[in-house]
Short mmCIF file of C-alpha atoms in Angstrom, two decimals:
data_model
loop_
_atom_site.label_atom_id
_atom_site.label_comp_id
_atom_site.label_asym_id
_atom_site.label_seq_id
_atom_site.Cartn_x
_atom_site.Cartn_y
_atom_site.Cartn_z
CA UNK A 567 -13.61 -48.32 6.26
CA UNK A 568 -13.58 -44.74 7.57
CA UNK A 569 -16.49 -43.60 9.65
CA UNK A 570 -17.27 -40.10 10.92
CA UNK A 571 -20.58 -39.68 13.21
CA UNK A 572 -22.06 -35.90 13.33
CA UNK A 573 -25.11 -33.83 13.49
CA UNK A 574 -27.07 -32.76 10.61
CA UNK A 575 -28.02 -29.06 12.51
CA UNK A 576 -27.46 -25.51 11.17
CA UNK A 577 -23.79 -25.68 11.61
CA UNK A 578 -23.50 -27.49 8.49
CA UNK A 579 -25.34 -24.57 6.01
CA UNK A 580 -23.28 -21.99 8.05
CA UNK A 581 -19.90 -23.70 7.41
CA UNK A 582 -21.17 -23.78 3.46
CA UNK A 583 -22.33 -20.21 3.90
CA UNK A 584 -19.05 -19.09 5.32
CA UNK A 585 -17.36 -20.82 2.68
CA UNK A 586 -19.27 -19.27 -0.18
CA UNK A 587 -18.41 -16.10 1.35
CA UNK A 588 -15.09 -16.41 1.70
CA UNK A 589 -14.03 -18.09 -1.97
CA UNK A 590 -16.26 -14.89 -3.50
CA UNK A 591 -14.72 -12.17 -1.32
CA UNK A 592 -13.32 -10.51 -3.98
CA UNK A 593 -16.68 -10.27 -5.99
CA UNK A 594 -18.02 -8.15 -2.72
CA UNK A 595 -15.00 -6.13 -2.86
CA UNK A 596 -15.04 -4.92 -6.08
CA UNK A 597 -18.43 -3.92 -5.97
CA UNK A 598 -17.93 -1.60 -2.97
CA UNK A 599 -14.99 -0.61 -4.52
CA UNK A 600 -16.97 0.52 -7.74
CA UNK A 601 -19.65 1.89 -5.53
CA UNK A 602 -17.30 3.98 -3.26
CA UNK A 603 -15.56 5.23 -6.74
CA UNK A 604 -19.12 5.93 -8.31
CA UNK A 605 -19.97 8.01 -5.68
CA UNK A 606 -16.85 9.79 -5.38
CA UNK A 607 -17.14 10.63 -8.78
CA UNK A 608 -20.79 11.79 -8.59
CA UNK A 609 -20.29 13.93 -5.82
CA UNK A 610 -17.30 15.91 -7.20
CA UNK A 611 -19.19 16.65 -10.49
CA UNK A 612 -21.96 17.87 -7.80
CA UNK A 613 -20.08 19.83 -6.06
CA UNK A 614 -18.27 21.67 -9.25
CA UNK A 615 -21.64 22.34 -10.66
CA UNK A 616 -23.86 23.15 -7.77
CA UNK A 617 -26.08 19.95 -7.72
CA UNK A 618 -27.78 17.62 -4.72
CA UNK A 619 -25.14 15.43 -2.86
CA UNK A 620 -27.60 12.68 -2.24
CA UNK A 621 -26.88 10.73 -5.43
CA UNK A 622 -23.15 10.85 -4.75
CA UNK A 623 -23.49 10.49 -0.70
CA UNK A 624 -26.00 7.36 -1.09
CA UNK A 625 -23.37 6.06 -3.41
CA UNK A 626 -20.37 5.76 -1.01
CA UNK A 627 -23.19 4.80 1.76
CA UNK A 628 -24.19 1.95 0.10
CA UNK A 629 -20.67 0.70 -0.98
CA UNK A 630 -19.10 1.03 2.84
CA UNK A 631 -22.28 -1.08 3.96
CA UNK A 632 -22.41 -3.66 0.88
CA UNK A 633 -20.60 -6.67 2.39
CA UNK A 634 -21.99 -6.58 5.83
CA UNK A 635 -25.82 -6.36 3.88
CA UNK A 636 -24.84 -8.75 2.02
CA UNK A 637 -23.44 -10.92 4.97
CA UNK A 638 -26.57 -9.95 7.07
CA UNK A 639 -28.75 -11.07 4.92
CA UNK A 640 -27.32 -14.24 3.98
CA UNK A 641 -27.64 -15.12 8.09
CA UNK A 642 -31.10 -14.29 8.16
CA UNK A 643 -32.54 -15.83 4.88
CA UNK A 644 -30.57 -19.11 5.56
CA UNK A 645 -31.83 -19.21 9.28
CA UNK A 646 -35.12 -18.83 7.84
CA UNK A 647 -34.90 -22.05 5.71
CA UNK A 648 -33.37 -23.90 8.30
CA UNK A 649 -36.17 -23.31 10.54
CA UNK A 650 -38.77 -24.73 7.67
CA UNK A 651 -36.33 -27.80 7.37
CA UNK A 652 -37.57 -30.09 10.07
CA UNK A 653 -34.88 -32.62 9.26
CA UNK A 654 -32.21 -29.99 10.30
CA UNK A 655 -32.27 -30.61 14.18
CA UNK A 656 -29.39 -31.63 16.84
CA UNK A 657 -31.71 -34.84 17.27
CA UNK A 658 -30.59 -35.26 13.51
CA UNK A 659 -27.46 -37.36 13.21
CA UNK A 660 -25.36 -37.73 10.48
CA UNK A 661 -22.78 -41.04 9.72
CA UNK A 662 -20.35 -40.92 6.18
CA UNK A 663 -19.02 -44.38 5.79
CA UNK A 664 -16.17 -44.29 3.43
CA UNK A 665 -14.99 -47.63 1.23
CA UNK A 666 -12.51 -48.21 -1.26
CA UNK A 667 -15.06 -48.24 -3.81
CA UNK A 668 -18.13 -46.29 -2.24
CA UNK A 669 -19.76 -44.00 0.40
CA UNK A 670 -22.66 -44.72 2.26
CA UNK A 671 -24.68 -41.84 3.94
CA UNK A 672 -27.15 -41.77 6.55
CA UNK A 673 -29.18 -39.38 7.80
CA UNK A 674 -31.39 -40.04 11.28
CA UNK A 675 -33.26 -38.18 13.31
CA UNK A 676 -34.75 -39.58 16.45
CA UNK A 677 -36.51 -37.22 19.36
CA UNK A 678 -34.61 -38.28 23.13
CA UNK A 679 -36.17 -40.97 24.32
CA UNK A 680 -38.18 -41.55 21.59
CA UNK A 681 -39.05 -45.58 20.76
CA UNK A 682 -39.05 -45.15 16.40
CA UNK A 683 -37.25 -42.27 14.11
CA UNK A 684 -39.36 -40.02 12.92
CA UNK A 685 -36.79 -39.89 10.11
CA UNK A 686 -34.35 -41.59 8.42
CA UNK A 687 -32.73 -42.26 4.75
CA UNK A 688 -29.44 -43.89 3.42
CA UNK A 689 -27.33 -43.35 0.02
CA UNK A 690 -25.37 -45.71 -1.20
CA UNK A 691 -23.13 -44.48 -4.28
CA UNK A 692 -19.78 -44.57 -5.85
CA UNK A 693 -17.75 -42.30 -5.66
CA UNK A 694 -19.06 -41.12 -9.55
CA UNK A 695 -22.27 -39.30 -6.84
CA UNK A 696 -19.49 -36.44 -6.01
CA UNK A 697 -19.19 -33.69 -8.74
CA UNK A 698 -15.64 -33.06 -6.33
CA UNK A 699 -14.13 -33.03 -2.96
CA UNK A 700 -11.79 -30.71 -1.15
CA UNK A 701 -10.34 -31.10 2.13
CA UNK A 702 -9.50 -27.91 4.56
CA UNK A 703 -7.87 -27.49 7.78
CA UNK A 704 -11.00 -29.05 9.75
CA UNK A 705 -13.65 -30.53 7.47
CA UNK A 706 -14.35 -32.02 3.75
CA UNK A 707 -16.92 -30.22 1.57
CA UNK A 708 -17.85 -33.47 -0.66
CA UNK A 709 -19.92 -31.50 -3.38
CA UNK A 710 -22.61 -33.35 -5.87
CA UNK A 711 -23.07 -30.19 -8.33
CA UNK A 712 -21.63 -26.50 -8.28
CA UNK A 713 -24.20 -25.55 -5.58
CA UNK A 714 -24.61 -28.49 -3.40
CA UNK A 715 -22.50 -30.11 -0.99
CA UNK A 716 -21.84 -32.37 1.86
CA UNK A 717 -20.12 -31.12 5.14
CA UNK A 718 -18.29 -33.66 6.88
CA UNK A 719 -16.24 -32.73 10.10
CA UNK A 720 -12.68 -33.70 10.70
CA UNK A 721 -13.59 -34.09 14.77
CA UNK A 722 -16.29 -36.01 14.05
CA UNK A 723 -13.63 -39.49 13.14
CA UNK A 724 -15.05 -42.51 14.91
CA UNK A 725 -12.99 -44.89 12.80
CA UNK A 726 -10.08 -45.24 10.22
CA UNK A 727 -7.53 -42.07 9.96
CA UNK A 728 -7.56 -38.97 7.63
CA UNK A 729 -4.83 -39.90 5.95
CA UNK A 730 -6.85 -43.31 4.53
CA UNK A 731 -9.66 -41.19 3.45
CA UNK A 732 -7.48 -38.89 0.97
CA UNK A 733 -6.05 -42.11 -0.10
CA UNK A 734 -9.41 -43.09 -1.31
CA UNK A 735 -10.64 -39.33 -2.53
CA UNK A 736 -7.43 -39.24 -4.35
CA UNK A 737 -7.94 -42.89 -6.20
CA UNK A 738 -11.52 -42.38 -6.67
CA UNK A 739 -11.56 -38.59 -8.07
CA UNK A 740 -8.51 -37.98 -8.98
CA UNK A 741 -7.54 -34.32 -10.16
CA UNK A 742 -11.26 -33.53 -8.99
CA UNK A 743 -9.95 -34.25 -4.66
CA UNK A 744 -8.50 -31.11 -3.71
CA UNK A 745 -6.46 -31.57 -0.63
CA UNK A 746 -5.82 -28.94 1.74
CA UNK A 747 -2.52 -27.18 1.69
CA UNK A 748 0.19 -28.29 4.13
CA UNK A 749 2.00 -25.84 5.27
CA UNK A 750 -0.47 -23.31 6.37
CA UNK A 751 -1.11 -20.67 9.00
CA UNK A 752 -4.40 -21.40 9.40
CA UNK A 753 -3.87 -24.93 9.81
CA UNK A 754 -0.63 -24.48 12.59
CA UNK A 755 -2.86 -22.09 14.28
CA UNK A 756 -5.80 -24.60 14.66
CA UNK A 757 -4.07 -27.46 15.58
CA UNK A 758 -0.49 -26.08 17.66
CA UNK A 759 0.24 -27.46 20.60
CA UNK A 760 -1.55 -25.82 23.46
CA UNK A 761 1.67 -24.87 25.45
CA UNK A 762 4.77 -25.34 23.34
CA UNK A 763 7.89 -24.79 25.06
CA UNK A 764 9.88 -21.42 25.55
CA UNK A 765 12.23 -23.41 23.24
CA UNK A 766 9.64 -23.07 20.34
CA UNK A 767 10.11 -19.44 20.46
CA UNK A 768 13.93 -18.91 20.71
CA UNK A 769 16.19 -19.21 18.00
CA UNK A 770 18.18 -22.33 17.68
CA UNK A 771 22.01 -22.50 16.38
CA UNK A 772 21.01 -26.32 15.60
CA UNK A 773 17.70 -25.80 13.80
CA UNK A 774 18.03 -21.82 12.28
CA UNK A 775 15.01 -22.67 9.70
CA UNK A 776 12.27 -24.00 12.17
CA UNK A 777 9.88 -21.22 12.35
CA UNK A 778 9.46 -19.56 15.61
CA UNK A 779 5.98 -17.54 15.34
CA UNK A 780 4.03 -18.73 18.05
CA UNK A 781 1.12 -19.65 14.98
CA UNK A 782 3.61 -21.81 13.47
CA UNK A 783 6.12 -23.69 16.19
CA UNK A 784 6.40 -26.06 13.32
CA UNK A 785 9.31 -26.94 10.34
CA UNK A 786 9.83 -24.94 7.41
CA UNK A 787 9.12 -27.06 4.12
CA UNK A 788 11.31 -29.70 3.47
CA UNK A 789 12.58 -29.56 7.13
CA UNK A 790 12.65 -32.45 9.51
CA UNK A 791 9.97 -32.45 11.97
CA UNK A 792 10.70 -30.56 15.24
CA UNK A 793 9.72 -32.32 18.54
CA UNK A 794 7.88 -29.84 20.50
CA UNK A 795 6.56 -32.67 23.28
#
């Protein structure tokens, strides 16, 4: 069995938030992009022909300032439901039990020092409950539809190993468990050693392929590990 214990708090919709936001980057992008272009366009042919700027100025205004709005206002219409979610509290813990053939999640919230919850609930499901799963540097998103999803914290491991848990994704979902990638920046930088030796950063006539970018004191792919202890 694999355990992680957390809190079910606001950190949880902004890790989904920040996801969402990230994955559809490109979408935000594009529309400044067309909105920068639109009003590049509209101000020239105002300009040649002696017309008001404002169409053409509010244009490129609005396209510059699309993704932060956009970002803005996700924050403060999310905080807003959180704060009509009672449930969501740091008195609100969270447990994912994880067995070969099923999860079981609980959801608790007790005041400090308080005798009796004043909430609590428990699913109990195979692994047929998740729509898909996919593992990143630091957490799991373990979705039930396109626009729901569990957050489950890799720090948050009171029992069993991360390693046994994408054992059982993989089995249990299949093609539908995306793991996270293993040789990546992001994850080097999160998880490097917090002083690696000056050795890390020199080159090495007996390992020339280890990388030496202080993100990434770690083997190229396919390398042997390198000891940095």
């Amino acid at each position: 069995m694999i355990e992680f214990r957390g809190k079910f708090d606001e950190s949880v919709t902004n890790n989904l938030n920040n996801r969402v936001l990230k994955k559809f980057w490109w979408v935000f992008a594009l529309v400044s992009v067309l909105l920068i272009f639109l009003g590049t366009v509209t101000l020239l042919i105002a300009i040649d022909e002696g017309e008001d700027l404002f169409n053409g100025i509010y244009l490129i205004s609005f396209g510059v300032l699309f993704f932060p709005l956009v970002f803005l206002l996700t924050k403060i219409v999310q905080k807003f439901v959180n704060k009509s979610m009672s449930i969501m509290s740091s008195d609100t813990s969270e447990t994912f039990q994880f067995y070969p053939d099923r999860l079981i999640i609980t959801q608790k919230k007790q005041a400090y020092g308080a005798e009796e919850s004043e909430y609590e609930a428990t699913t109990s499901a195979t692994y047929a409950y998740l729509y898909s799963a996919e593992e990143t540097c630091d957490r799991y998103f373990l979705r039930i539809s396109r626009m729901q999803s569990h957050v489950v914290n890799k720090k948050d491991l009171t029992e069993g190993t991360i390693e046994e848990l994408n054992e059982i994704l993989a089995k249990n979902l299949g093609p539908k468990f995306k793991r996270k990638k293993k040789y990546s920046l992001h994850c080097t930088a999160l998880h490097k050693p917090p002083n690696p030796p000056a050795a890390a950063f020199l080159p090495s006539p007996e390992f020339p392929h280890y990388h030496r970018s202080w993100r990434c004191p770690y083997p190229a792919p396919g390398m042997p590990p390198y000891n940095v202890s």
